[in-house]
Coordinates of C-alpha atoms in Angstrom, one line a residue:
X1 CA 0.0 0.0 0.0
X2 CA 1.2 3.7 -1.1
X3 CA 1.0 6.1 1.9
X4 CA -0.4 9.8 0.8
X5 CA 3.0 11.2 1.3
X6 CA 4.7 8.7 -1.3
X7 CA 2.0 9.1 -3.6
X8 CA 1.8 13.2 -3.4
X9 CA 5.5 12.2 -4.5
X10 CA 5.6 10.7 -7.2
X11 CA 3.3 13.7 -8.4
X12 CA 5.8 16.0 -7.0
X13 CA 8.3 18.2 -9.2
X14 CA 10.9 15.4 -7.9
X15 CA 9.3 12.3 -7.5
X16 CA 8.4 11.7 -11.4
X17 CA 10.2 11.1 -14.6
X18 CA 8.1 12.7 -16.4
X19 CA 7.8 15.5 -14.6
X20 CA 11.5 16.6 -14.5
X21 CA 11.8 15.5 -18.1
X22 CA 9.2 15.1 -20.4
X23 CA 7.3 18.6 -18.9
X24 CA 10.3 20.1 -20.7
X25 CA 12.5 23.1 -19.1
X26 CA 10.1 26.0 -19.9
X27 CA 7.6 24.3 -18.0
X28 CA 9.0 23.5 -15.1
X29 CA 10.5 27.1 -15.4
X30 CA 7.0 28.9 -15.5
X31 CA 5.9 26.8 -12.8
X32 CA 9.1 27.6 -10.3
X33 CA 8.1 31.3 -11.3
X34 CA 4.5 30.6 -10.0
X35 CA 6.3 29.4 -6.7
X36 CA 8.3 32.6 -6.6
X37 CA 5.8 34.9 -6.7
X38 CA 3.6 33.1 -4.4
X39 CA 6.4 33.8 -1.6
X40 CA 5.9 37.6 -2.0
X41 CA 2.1 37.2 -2.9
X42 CA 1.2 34.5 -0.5
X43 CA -1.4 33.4 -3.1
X44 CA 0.2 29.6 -4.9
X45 CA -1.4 29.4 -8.1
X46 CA -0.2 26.4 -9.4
X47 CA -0.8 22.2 -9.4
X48 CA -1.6 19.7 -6.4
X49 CA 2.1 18.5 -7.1
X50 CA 3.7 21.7 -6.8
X51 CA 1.9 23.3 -3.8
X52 CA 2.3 20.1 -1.8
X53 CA 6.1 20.4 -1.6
X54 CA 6.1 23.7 -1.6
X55 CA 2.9 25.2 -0.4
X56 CA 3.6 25.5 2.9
X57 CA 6.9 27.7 2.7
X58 CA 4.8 29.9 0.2
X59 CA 1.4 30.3 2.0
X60 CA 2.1 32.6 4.3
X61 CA 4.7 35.0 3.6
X62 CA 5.6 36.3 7.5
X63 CA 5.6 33.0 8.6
X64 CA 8.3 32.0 10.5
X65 CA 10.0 28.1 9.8
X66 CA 12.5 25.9 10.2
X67 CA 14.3 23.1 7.6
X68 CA 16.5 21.1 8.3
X69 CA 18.2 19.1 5.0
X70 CA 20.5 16.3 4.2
X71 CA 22.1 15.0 1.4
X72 CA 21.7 11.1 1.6
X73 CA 22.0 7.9 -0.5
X74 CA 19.7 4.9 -1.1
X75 CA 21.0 3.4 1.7
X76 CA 21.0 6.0 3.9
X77 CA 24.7 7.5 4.1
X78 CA 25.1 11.1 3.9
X79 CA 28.8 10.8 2.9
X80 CA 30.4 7.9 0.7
X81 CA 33.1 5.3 2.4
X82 CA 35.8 7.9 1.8
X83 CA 34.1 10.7 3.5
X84 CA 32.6 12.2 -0.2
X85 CA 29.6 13.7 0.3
X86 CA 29.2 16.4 -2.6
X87 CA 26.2 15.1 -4.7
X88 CA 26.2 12.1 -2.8
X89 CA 21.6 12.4 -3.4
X90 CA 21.4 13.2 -7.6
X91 CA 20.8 15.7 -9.7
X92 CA 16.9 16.2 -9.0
X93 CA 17.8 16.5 -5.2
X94 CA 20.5 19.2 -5.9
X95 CA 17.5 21.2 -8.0
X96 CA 15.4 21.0 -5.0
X97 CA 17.8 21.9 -2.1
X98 CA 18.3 24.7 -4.7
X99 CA 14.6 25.9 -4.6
X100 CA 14.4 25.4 -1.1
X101 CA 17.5 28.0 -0.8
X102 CA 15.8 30.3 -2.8
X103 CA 12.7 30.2 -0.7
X104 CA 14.5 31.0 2.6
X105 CA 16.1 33.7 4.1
X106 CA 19.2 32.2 5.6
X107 CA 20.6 28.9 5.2
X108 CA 22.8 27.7 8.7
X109 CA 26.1 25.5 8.7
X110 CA 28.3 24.7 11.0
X111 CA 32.1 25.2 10.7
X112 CA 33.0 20.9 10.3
X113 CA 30.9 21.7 6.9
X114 CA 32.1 24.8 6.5
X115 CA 36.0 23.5 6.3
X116 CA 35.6 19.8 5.0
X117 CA 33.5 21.1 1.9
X118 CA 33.8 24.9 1.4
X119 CA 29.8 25.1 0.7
X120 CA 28.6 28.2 -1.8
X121 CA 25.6 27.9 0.1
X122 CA 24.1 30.0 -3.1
X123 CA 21.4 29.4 -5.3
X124 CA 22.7 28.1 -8.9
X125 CA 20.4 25.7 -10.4
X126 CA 17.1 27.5 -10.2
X127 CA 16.3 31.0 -10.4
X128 CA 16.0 32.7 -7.4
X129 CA 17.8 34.9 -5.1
X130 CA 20.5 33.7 -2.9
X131 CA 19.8 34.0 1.2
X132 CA 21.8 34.5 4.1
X133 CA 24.5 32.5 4.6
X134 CA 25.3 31.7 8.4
X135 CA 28.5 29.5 10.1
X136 CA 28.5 28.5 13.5
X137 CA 31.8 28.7 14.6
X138 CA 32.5 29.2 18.2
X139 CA 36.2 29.6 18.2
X140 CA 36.8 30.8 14.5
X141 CA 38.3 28.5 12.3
X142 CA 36.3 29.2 8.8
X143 CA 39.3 29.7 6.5
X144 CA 39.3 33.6 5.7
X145 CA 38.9 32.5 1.9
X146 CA 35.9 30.1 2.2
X147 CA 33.0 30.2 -0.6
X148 CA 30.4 31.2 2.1
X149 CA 31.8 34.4 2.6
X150 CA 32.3 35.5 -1.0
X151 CA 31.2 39.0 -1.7
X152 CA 28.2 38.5 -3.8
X153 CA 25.8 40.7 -2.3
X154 CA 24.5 38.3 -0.2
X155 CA 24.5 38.8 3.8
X156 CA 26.7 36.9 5.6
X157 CA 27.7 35.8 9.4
X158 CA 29.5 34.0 11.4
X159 CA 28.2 33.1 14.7
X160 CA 31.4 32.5 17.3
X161 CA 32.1 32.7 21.4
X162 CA 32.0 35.8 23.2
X163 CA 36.0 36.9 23.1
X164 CA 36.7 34.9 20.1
X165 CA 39.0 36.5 17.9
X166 CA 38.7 36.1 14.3
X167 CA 39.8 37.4 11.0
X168 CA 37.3 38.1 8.9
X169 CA 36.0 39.6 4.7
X170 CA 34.9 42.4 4.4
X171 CA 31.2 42.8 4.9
X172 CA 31.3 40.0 6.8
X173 CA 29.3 40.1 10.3
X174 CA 30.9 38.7 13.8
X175 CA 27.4 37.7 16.3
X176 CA 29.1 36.3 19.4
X177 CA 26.9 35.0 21.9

């Protein structure tokens, strides 16, 4: 038996074939654009499959939420044997961690990511505008030149100790609590 969540999947933007392929790019372009402007709107115009992934996060525009995500495999490792873990979920995963980004307003790390994978932590395979991008790292050790603190007009921080001393880019904000 298919549960409702499995089957609202299948439907989804990522659960089909033929909706990642054979709706062709301009579709599923026109219909990311729908989701956009529902985040500023509040008002999802837009098919079953689409508002059921992303209804919620649309719906209500000063709502206030939490996501947490992971990257994981078929059988349920979020990093390959040798400690790989960039695309470790597929193509079709990476497009929606990508439209989640673009639908949030900060998007939080903590320095072990940080260093072992020098994250963008941008939006890059869907349109949409890039959010905050946050490090927790109590005693400063985000390398100075780290992708998450490139200059792209994004805001970013790094959240360390009280007293920590750290050097950081330009433009980039110290919260130590």
């Amino acid at each position: 038996m298919i549960d409702g969540w499995t089957a609202s999947f299948r439907e989804s933007p990522l659960g089909s074939k033929a909706s990642t392929e054979d709706a062709g790019p301009l579709a599923l372009q026109a219909a990311w654009r729908r989701v956009l402007r529902a985040r500023t709107t509040g008002r999802f115009v837009g098919s079953k499959a689409w508002r059921s992934l992303y209804g919620p996060l649309v719906a209500c525009p000063d709502a206030r939420f939490v996501i947490g995500q992971l990257g994981q495999s078929l059988d349920g490792r979020i990093a390959t044997s040798t400690g790989q873990s960039h695309y470790i979920n597929g193509h079709e995963a990476i497009v929606h961690l990508h439209r989640l980004r673009a639908l949030v307003d900060a998007v939080v790390v903590g320095v072990g990511t940080a260093v072992a994978d020098d994250p963008a932590l941008t939006v890059r395979h869907v349109e949409g505008t890039s959010p905050c991008r946050v490090v927790i790292d109590p005693a400063g050790r985000t390398p100075f030149e780290s992708k998450v603190f490139a200059p792209d007009g994004c805001r970013r921080l790094v959240v360390t100790r009280v007293g920590t001393r750290t050097r950081l880019p330009d433009g980039v904000q110290s919260v130590p609590i």
